[in-house]
Amino acid sequence: MSAKTTVVRNVRIIDPASGLDVPPSPQGGLIAQRGMIREVGPTALTQGTPDDAVVIDGEGQILAPGLVDMRVTVGEPGMAHKETLVTASRAAAAGGVTSMACLPTTDPVIADAAGLEFIARRAREQRGTKFYAYAAATRDLAGQDLTEYGLLALAGAVGFTDGGKAIAGTAVMRRALSYAHQFNKLIIQHPEEPSLAKDGHMNGGETATRLGLKGIPRLAEVMMIERDLRLVEMTGARYHAAHLSTMEAVEAIRQAKARGLPVSCDTAPHYFSLTEMDVVDYRTFAKVSPPLRTDEDLGAIIAGIADGTIDAIASDHMPEDVDSKRLPFAQAATGVIGVETMISIALNLYHQEHLGLSDLLATMTVKPAQLLGLQAGQLKPGAAADFIILDPDHAWRIDAQALHSKSKNSAFDIRPVLGRVEKTVIDGRLVYDRAGALKAVA
Amino acid sequence: MNRATANAKPAPTSSLSGRDGLPPFAHKHILGIGGVQPYDLEAILDCADHYVVQNRQSGAASTLLAGRTIMNLFFENSTRTRTSFELAGQRLGANVINMSVGTSSVKKGETLIDTALTLNAMHPDFLIVRHPESGAVALLSQKVNCPVINAGDGAHEHPTQALLDALTIRRRVGRLAGLKVAICGDINHSRVARSNIHLLSAMGAEVRVIAPPTLLPSGIERMGCTAFTDMTEGLRDVDIVMMLRLQTERMQGRFVPSIREYYHFYGLTYEKLKVAKPEALVMHPGPMNRGVEIGSELADDINRSVILDQVELGVAVRMACLDMLYQVWHPEDAAKHQDQGENR
């Protein structure tokens, strides 16, 4: 951590947590010292710039909190050939993500303090993006016996989930919710009724029928959510539905929130940018779980983000190597990488005027941070100096091979997008600089 | 193309030239019926008609593909389709190699691409591929430098079966347009049904599918057919009844409760056939389960059942597919062969 002072000037400052949104001004900016924010706002630089400060000129672009990605799969332990914490961290920094929460679906599964400590230690070693870890909700992800929620919470687990597997047993889910409740930790569900989804490879319906692929009926998602909502009502526990993909699921969460239930949800960029038509040529690089749905669903997901029903956008980053993807569709692995492209894809919602920049950034900063109880995702004195310089209008084309992840399974290869991260600062250290011009901080 | 003008003799088929201003047949592979223009389908059928005649003359083989190598690559068991392709290749003078890659010996799909690359390095002139996964044949075709014919991929397509069914109907009835065709049985898992729906609807036939609800895939009607769960209703006034095979593992409670229940409601019998047109033809892609999807006597009734015609015409259709692709990939060699005035 640098003892030096870092000053950011000439920026539009957006902090969704405080509602701050001020244009560039001579005295506006941010001062970071010892890894923390000391001053931020339109008058932060009134007292001038310390002599030894490293100055970042934002060139009129946006200063925003570092992004918090609440759903990421990393390859460690056990799948380092797909991604290491080092490559994931580089990809995250390039995508403006300064904190991310990793799924426990590693090999071995993260289900004890040692597993959590492994992630924490590897994260410390590479001094980049901050890694937080979920722990398995059930032992061996088998959906039967609960893991040690209390001890795991003490060891740093930010929530409990079985990753891409639904907690299917109703009695098990009930116990998981009520037990997690006492530690005020989230249970994160992969909402998909497993017997309906079994052996399915894409969204059920005409397209799957044409392709001769077994479909996953769209209602498999809302069915699981509706059951879970009853259990939330019964237990009073906090519940989070991950990667929403269907219109019905968004509506179920919307109504649950209106009833005052302690529920939240997220979605991923592919669910508001791609549809089942993106797999019509058996394109395994767009094979994800839950599957890509229809135009109608895509519209409902966007509406859910715009009206706040969907709390967070998470990348659902899942590295898979070419050998797992260049297969007949039914045999190919699910998942796409996304931590590096999340902001650029999400900015399309702003450019299409579905919601304002601050509201959009809230879904990737303060909101997921609050859900997980992280001190992250905001610009305020005393908070960690994790922030980004964002050019929301820069036009470029995604090149999967140029992304920093070890695996290149992007569903957005060659897609033209608007907006990218110019600089990423974590704990006051410049960890990513697109221009590469500023090398002083390190 | 110049070959038709160089010779005074009439072109034996309409395959590449003389298509009344239509674009030439330009498909590099035959992977499915979906998306193929009706005039290209007609061209294959016209070419196949020619081979039907040739095949009935004893000892009349062609040398069109002399010195060429066809590899039959079957990742799924097959006897009749593989044999039919083998015979088609031999009757065109090609060397045919059979590779049966039982699903048990193939672990997973990296072997599919590896196999493709390995075979490609041997420079085959054609690959005929069957695979249990939908889309696998198209994937393989992207990795090789020769024409690929899909001999069935998962529940996706089986284009040569649909073509031979169409040829059978066309030779018996004289046309496809305007006919009412009912496809009955396990539509859900059937690549034959999908290819036939594409082909028959493209050719202007009215297609119906008949199955228990558990074997009707969702959205099937949007492929261009009408779905029925009542067989009598579905068979009313149809010209053609196409029966599909019901696999045994699907009969014991998973999709239908039992064989006898299935046969009662969906097995084709003379009784059920009464509502169809009096001269309606019965087809089956084989192999048949007598007493499951079709009554035994009906299957053997030469006045109604054209099942053996289908087998015969299958060879001609596959010869036509090889011929058409050969002309796309090797137009000069094909033209030279024709200029020599040889028997195609």
mmCIF file of C-alpha atoms in Angstrom, chain A residues 5 24 34 44 75 102 118 206 227 247 261 333 365:
data_model
loop_
_atom_site.group_PDB
_atom_site.id
_atom_site.type_symbol
_atom_site.label_atom_id
_atom_site.label_comp_id
_atom_site.label_asym_id
_atom_site.label_seq_id
_atom_site.Cartn_x
_atom_site.Cartn_y
_atom_site.Cartn_z
ATOM 1 C CA THR A 5 -0.735 10.744 -1.845
ATOM 2 C CA PRO A 24 -15.380 18.566 -13.722
ATOM 3 C CA ARG A 34 -2.400 5.530 2.693
ATOM 4 C CA ALA A 44 -11.774 18.330 -2.448
ATOM 5 C CA GLY A 75 -10.064 -21.376 -11.471
ATOM 6 C CA CYS A 102 -15.998 -15.875 -5.907
ATOM 7 C CA PHE A 118 -6.463 -20.108 0.599
ATOM 8 C CA GLU A 206 -39.374 -23.506 -30.876
ATOM 9 C CA ARG A 227 -41.102 -21.908 -3.684
ATOM 10 C CA MET A 247 -39.706 -12.231 -17.360
ATOM 11 C CA LEU A 261 -39.857 -9.647 1.789
ATOM 12 C CA ALA A 333 -19.475 -26.591 -20.928
ATOM 13 C CA THR A 365 -21.006 -0.787 -6.929
#
